[in-house]
Amino acid sequence: MNTPSQIQRRSANRWRRGGAAVETALVLPLVLMFLFGILEYGRYVMMLQVLTNAAREGARYAQIHTQPVTVGGTTSGNASSDVYAVINKALAGQQLSGQTVSIYASNSTGTSLGSWNNAQTGQSVCVEITGNYPVVISNFIKLPLTIPVTARAVMRSESN
């Protein structure tokens, strides 16, 4: 037979278990929101780094190949499609929504001076990648659906 003190202890234990469930229900969404926010920010920074690297690789290729190279009667090297191929390889399958790539001759600040193929010695070649970064869990952590992103690399042309 149960004494009144044993009955009180059992009901207190049940109440404590219910309290833990309520505390978990209140804290868990906040912890998950914080965790997902950290993960989303990490993805965003990774994408910025990948875009910057791709722009740098494209600018490096373009500033080296401003003049065409003819080997065995075949001319290659200074086509925009070659620069796009280098950029796409550096992007490694990562894409922004509405992504555009611009390649042009520029001054040292990145102001367009015309076609990159005509960059003279001392001028720079600029590669600019723009687009919108799609936020995967925007509704859960109250972020916009997309974040506008621009990556630009300017390199001085030394090949002419």
PDB file of C-alpha atoms in Angstrom:
ATOM      1  CA  MET A   1       0.000   0.000   0.000  1.00  0.00           C
ATOM      2  CA  ASN A   2       1.226   3.475  -0.891  1.00  0.00           C
ATOM      3  CA  THR A   3       1.681   6.089   1.737  1.00  0.00           C
ATOM      4  CA  PRO A   4       0.612   9.674   1.062  1.00  0.00           C
ATOM      5  CA  SER A   5       4.276  10.803   0.780  1.00  0.00           C
ATOM      6  CA  GLN A   6       4.958   8.195  -1.959  1.00  0.00           C
ATOM      7  CA  ILE A   7       1.916   9.355  -3.913  1.00  0.00           C
ATOM      8  CA  GLN A   8       3.097  12.973  -3.668  1.00  0.00           C
ATOM      9  CA  ARG A   9       6.608  12.017  -4.920  1.00  0.00           C
ATOM     10  CA  ARG A  10       5.182  10.155  -7.929  1.00  0.00           C
ATOM     11  CA  SER A  11       2.940  13.061  -8.934  1.00  0.00           C
ATOM     12  CA  ALA A  12       5.872  15.479  -8.517  1.00  0.00           C
ATOM     13  CA  ASN A  13       8.016  13.289 -10.837  1.00  0.00           C
ATOM     14  CA  ARG A  14       5.275  13.294 -13.466  1.00  0.00           C
ATOM     15  CA  TRP A  15       5.028  17.068 -13.234  1.00  0.00           C
ATOM     16  CA  ARG A  16       8.828  17.413 -13.670  1.00  0.00           C
ATOM     17  CA  ARG A  17       8.788  15.245 -16.796  1.00  0.00           C
ATOM     18  CA  GLY A  18       6.093  17.460 -18.239  1.00  0.00           C
ATOM     19  CA  GLY A  19       8.135  20.539 -17.369  1.00  0.00           C
ATOM     20  CA  ALA A  20      11.137  19.195 -19.265  1.00  0.00           C
ATOM     21  CA  ALA A  21       8.956  18.621 -22.325  1.00  0.00           C
ATOM     22  CA  VAL A  22       7.630  22.192 -22.156  1.00  0.00           C
ATOM     23  CA  GLU A  23      11.158  23.617 -21.769  1.00  0.00           C
ATOM     24  CA  THR A  24      12.338  21.564 -24.744  1.00  0.00           C
ATOM     25  CA  ALA A  25       9.386  22.759 -26.833  1.00  0.00           C
ATOM     26  CA  LEU A  26      10.275  26.370 -26.030  1.00  0.00           C
ATOM     27  CA  VAL A  27      14.066  26.162 -26.480  1.00  0.00           C
ATOM     28  CA  LEU A  28      14.435  23.700 -29.388  1.00  0.00           C
ATOM     29  CA  PRO A  29      13.056  26.023 -32.118  1.00  0.00           C
ATOM     30  CA  LEU A  30      15.430  28.783 -31.028  1.00  0.00           C
ATOM     31  CA  VAL A  31      18.424  26.451 -31.015  1.00  0.00           C
ATOM     32  CA  LEU A  32      17.490  25.058 -34.453  1.00  0.00           C
ATOM     33  CA  MET A  33      16.997  28.563 -35.865  1.00  0.00           C
ATOM     34  CA  PHE A  34      20.434  29.562 -34.565  1.00  0.00           C
ATOM     35  CA  LEU A  35      22.036  26.391 -35.979  1.00  0.00           C
ATOM     36  CA  PHE A  36      20.405  26.767 -39.404  1.00  0.00           C
ATOM     37  CA  GLY A  37      21.391  30.443 -39.470  1.00  0.00           C
ATOM     38  CA  ILE A  38      25.026  29.479 -38.896  1.00  0.00           C
ATOM     39  CA  LEU A  39      24.840  26.846 -41.648  1.00  0.00           C
ATOM     40  CA  GLU A  40      23.213  29.268 -44.102  1.00  0.00           C
ATOM     41  CA  TYR A  41      25.794  31.958 -43.364  1.00  0.00           C
ATOM     42  CA  GLY A  42      28.545  29.380 -43.949  1.00  0.00           C
ATOM     43  CA  ARG A  43      27.033  28.486 -47.346  1.00  0.00           C
ATOM     44  CA  TYR A  44      26.834  32.188 -48.238  1.00  0.00           C
ATOM     45  CA  VAL A  45      30.481  32.840 -47.349  1.00  0.00           C
ATOM     46  CA  MET A  46      31.537  29.699 -49.250  1.00  0.00           C
ATOM     47  CA  MET A  47      29.653  30.900 -52.339  1.00  0.00           C
ATOM     48  CA  LEU A  48      31.285  34.329 -52.114  1.00  0.00           C
ATOM     49  CA  GLN A  49      34.695  32.670 -51.946  1.00  0.00           C
ATOM     50  CA  VAL A  50      33.949  30.390 -54.918  1.00  0.00           C
ATOM     51  CA  LEU A  51      32.705  33.347 -56.998  1.00  0.00           C
ATOM     52  CA  THR A  52      35.722  35.486 -56.113  1.00  0.00           C
ATOM     53  CA  ASN A  53      38.054  32.644 -57.030  1.00  0.00           C
ATOM     54  CA  ALA A  54      36.246  32.037 -60.341  1.00  0.00           C
ATOM     55  CA  ALA A  55      36.422  35.745 -61.225  1.00  0.00           C
ATOM     56  CA  ARG A  56      40.126  35.760 -60.366  1.00  0.00           C
ATOM     57  CA  GLU A  57      40.793  32.677 -62.512  1.00  0.00           C
ATOM     58  CA  GLY A  58      38.846  34.169 -65.433  1.00  0.00           C
ATOM     59  CA  ALA A  59      40.669  37.497 -65.163  1.00  0.00           C
ATOM     60  CA  ARG A  60      44.028  35.734 -64.990  1.00  0.00           C
ATOM     61  CA  TYR A  61      43.234  33.709 -68.124  1.00  0.00           C
ATOM     62  CA  ALA A  62      41.919  36.778 -69.970  1.00  0.00           C
ATOM     63  CA  GLN A  63      44.878  39.005 -69.137  1.00  0.00           C
ATOM     64  CA  ILE A  64      47.316  36.335 -70.339  1.00  0.00           C
ATOM     65  CA  HIS A  65      45.353  35.612 -73.549  1.00  0.00           C
ATOM     66  CA  THR A  66      44.522  39.089 -74.890  1.00  0.00           C
ATOM     67  CA  GLN A  67      46.315  38.184 -78.142  1.00  0.00           C
ATOM     68  CA  PRO A  68      45.402  35.061 -80.132  1.00  0.00           C
ATOM     69  CA  VAL A  69      47.850  32.172 -80.254  1.00  0.00           C
ATOM     70  CA  THR A  70      48.328  30.305 -83.541  1.00  0.00           C
ATOM     71  CA  VAL A  71      49.690  26.776 -83.326  1.00  0.00           C
ATOM     72  CA  GLY A  72      49.752  24.572 -86.441  1.00  0.00           C
ATOM     73  CA  GLY A  73      47.389  26.887 -88.296  1.00  0.00           C
ATOM     74  CA  THR A  74      44.778  26.836 -85.514  1.00  0.00           C
ATOM     75  CA  THR A  75      44.132  30.121 -83.716  1.00  0.00           C
ATOM     76  CA  SER A  76      42.842  30.001 -80.160  1.00  0.00           C
ATOM     77  CA  GLY A  77      43.089  31.620 -76.765  1.00  0.00           C
ATOM     78  CA  ASN A  78      41.442  35.024 -76.931  1.00  0.00           C
ATOM     79  CA  ALA A  79      37.776  34.075 -77.331  1.00  0.00           C
ATOM     80  CA  SER A  80      35.294  34.999 -74.613  1.00  0.00           C
ATOM     81  CA  SER A  81      34.037  31.409 -74.661  1.00  0.00           C
ATOM     82  CA  ASP A  82      37.490  30.289 -73.475  1.00  0.00           C
ATOM     83  CA  VAL A  83      37.267  32.668 -70.501  1.00  0.00           C
ATOM     84  CA  TYR A  84      33.727  31.463 -69.722  1.00  0.00           C
ATOM     85  CA  ALA A  85      34.991  27.869 -69.765  1.00  0.00           C
ATOM     86  CA  VAL A  86      37.729  28.746 -67.244  1.00  0.00           C
ATOM     87  CA  ILE A  87      35.172  30.512 -65.023  1.00  0.00           C
ATOM     88  CA  ASN A  88      32.703  27.600 -65.180  1.00  0.00           C
ATOM     89  CA  LYS A  89      35.465  25.153 -64.315  1.00  0.00           C
ATOM     90  CA  ALA A  90      36.436  27.274 -61.288  1.00  0.00           C
ATOM     91  CA  LEU A  91      32.772  27.502 -60.197  1.00  0.00           C
ATOM     92  CA  ALA A  92      32.695  23.685 -59.966  1.00  0.00           C
ATOM     93  CA  GLY A  93      28.971  23.433 -60.607  1.00  0.00           C
ATOM     94  CA  GLN A  94      27.949  26.248 -58.225  1.00  0.00           C
ATOM     95  CA  GLN A  95      25.607  28.781 -59.839  1.00  0.00           C
ATOM     96  CA  LEU A  96      23.729  31.874 -58.762  1.00  0.00           C
ATOM     97  CA  SER A  97      20.195  32.477 -59.939  1.00  0.00           C
ATOM     98  CA  GLY A  98      20.260  34.992 -62.791  1.00  0.00           C
ATOM     99  CA  GLN A  99      24.045  34.771 -62.991  1.00  0.00           C
ATOM    100  CA  THR A 100      25.803  37.010 -65.544  1.00  0.00           C
ATOM    101  CA  VAL A 101      29.499  37.225 -66.373  1.00  0.00           C
ATOM    102  CA  SER A 102      31.095  40.361 -67.852  1.00  0.00           C
ATOM    103  CA  ILE A 103      34.621  40.483 -69.267  1.00  0.00           C
ATOM    104  CA  TYR A 104      36.068  43.842 -70.317  1.00  0.00           C
ATOM    105  CA  ALA A 105      39.181  45.980 -70.469  1.00  0.00           C
ATOM    106  CA  SER A 106      39.255  48.416 -67.590  1.00  0.00           C
ATOM    107  CA  ASN A 107      41.328  50.879 -65.650  1.00  0.00           C
ATOM    108  CA  SER A 108      42.701  49.905 -62.241  1.00  0.00           C
ATOM    109  CA  THR A 109      39.381  50.626 -60.510  1.00  0.00           C
ATOM    110  CA  GLY A 110      37.313  48.368 -62.782  1.00  0.00           C
ATOM    111  CA  THR A 111      35.693  51.025 -65.028  1.00  0.00           C
ATOM    112  CA  SER A 112      34.963  49.543 -68.445  1.00  0.00           C
ATOM    113  CA  LEU A 113      37.171  50.710 -71.329  1.00  0.00           C
ATOM    114  CA  GLY A 114      35.870  48.346 -74.018  1.00  0.00           C
ATOM    115  CA  SER A 115      36.559  44.850 -75.236  1.00  0.00           C
ATOM    116  CA  TRP A 116      38.997  42.804 -73.187  1.00  0.00           C
ATOM    117  CA  ASN A 117      40.661  41.504 -76.369  1.00  0.00           C
ATOM    118  CA  ASN A 118      41.900  45.045 -77.074  1.00  0.00           C
ATOM    119  CA  ALA A 119      43.482  45.632 -73.651  1.00  0.00           C
ATOM    120  CA  GLN A 120      46.837  47.319 -74.105  1.00  0.00           C
ATOM    121  CA  THR A 121      49.896  46.866 -71.928  1.00  0.00           C
ATOM    122  CA  GLY A 122      49.270  48.682 -68.668  1.00  0.00           C
ATOM    123  CA  GLN A 123      45.490  48.459 -68.925  1.00  0.00           C
ATOM    124  CA  SER A 124      43.576  45.975 -66.823  1.00  0.00           C
ATOM    125  CA  VAL A 125      41.183  43.158 -67.619  1.00  0.00           C
ATOM    126  CA  CYS A 126      38.123  42.860 -65.388  1.00  0.00           C
ATOM    127  CA  VAL A 127      35.849  39.865 -64.852  1.00  0.00           C
ATOM    128  CA  GLU A 128      32.640  40.540 -62.972  1.00  0.00           C
ATOM    129  CA  ILE A 129      30.170  37.854 -61.888  1.00  0.00           C
ATOM    130  CA  THR A 130      26.764  39.009 -60.631  1.00  0.00           C
ATOM    131  CA  GLY A 131      23.640  37.177 -59.603  1.00  0.00           C
ATOM    132  CA  ASN A 132      21.370  36.344 -56.701  1.00  0.00           C
ATOM    133  CA  TYR A 133      22.326  33.917 -53.949  1.00  0.00           C
ATOM    134  CA  PRO A 134      19.290  31.678 -53.227  1.00  0.00           C
ATOM    135  CA  VAL A 135      18.698  31.305 -49.493  1.00  0.00           C
ATOM    136  CA  VAL A 136      17.609  27.718 -48.861  1.00  0.00           C
ATOM    137  CA  ILE A 137      15.818  28.135 -45.536  1.00  0.00           C
ATOM    138  CA  SER A 138      14.670  31.746 -45.869  1.00  0.00           C
ATOM    139  CA  ASN A 139      11.217  31.305 -44.323  1.00  0.00           C
ATOM    140  CA  PHE A 140      12.492  29.466 -41.264  1.00  0.00           C
ATOM    141  CA  ILE A 141      15.131  32.017 -40.290  1.00  0.00           C
ATOM    142  CA  LYS A 142      13.306  35.084 -41.655  1.00  0.00           C
ATOM    143  CA  LEU A 143      15.751  35.928 -44.476  1.00  0.00           C
ATOM    144  CA  PRO A 144      14.916  37.190 -47.976  1.00  0.00           C
ATOM    145  CA  LEU A 145      14.537  34.599 -50.727  1.00  0.00           C
ATOM    146  CA  THR A 146      17.660  35.847 -52.545  1.00  0.00           C
ATOM    147  CA  ILE A 147      20.655  38.040 -51.721  1.00  0.00           C
ATOM    148  CA  PRO A 148      22.330  40.020 -54.559  1.00  0.00           C
ATOM    149  CA  VAL A 149      26.012  39.097 -54.970  1.00  0.00           C
ATOM    150  CA  THR A 150      28.834  40.572 -57.078  1.00  0.00           C
ATOM    151  CA  ALA A 151      32.379  39.259 -57.422  1.00  0.00           C
ATOM    152  CA  ARG A 152      34.936  41.272 -59.393  1.00  0.00           C
ATOM    153  CA  ALA A 153      38.577  40.642 -60.239  1.00  0.00           C
ATOM    154  CA  VAL A 154      40.771  43.240 -61.950  1.00  0.00           C
ATOM    155  CA  MET A 155      44.210  42.229 -63.284  1.00  0.00           C
ATOM    156  CA  ARG A 156      46.734  44.323 -65.154  1.00  0.00           C
ATOM    157  CA  SER A 157      47.445  43.170 -68.709  1.00  0.00           C
ATOM    158  CA  GLU A 158      51.130  42.466 -69.290  1.00  0.00           C
ATOM    159  CA  SER A 159      50.960  40.297 -72.401  1.00  0.00           C
ATOM    160  CA  ASN A 160      50.770  42.889 -75.219  1.00  0.00           C
TER     161      ASN A 160
END
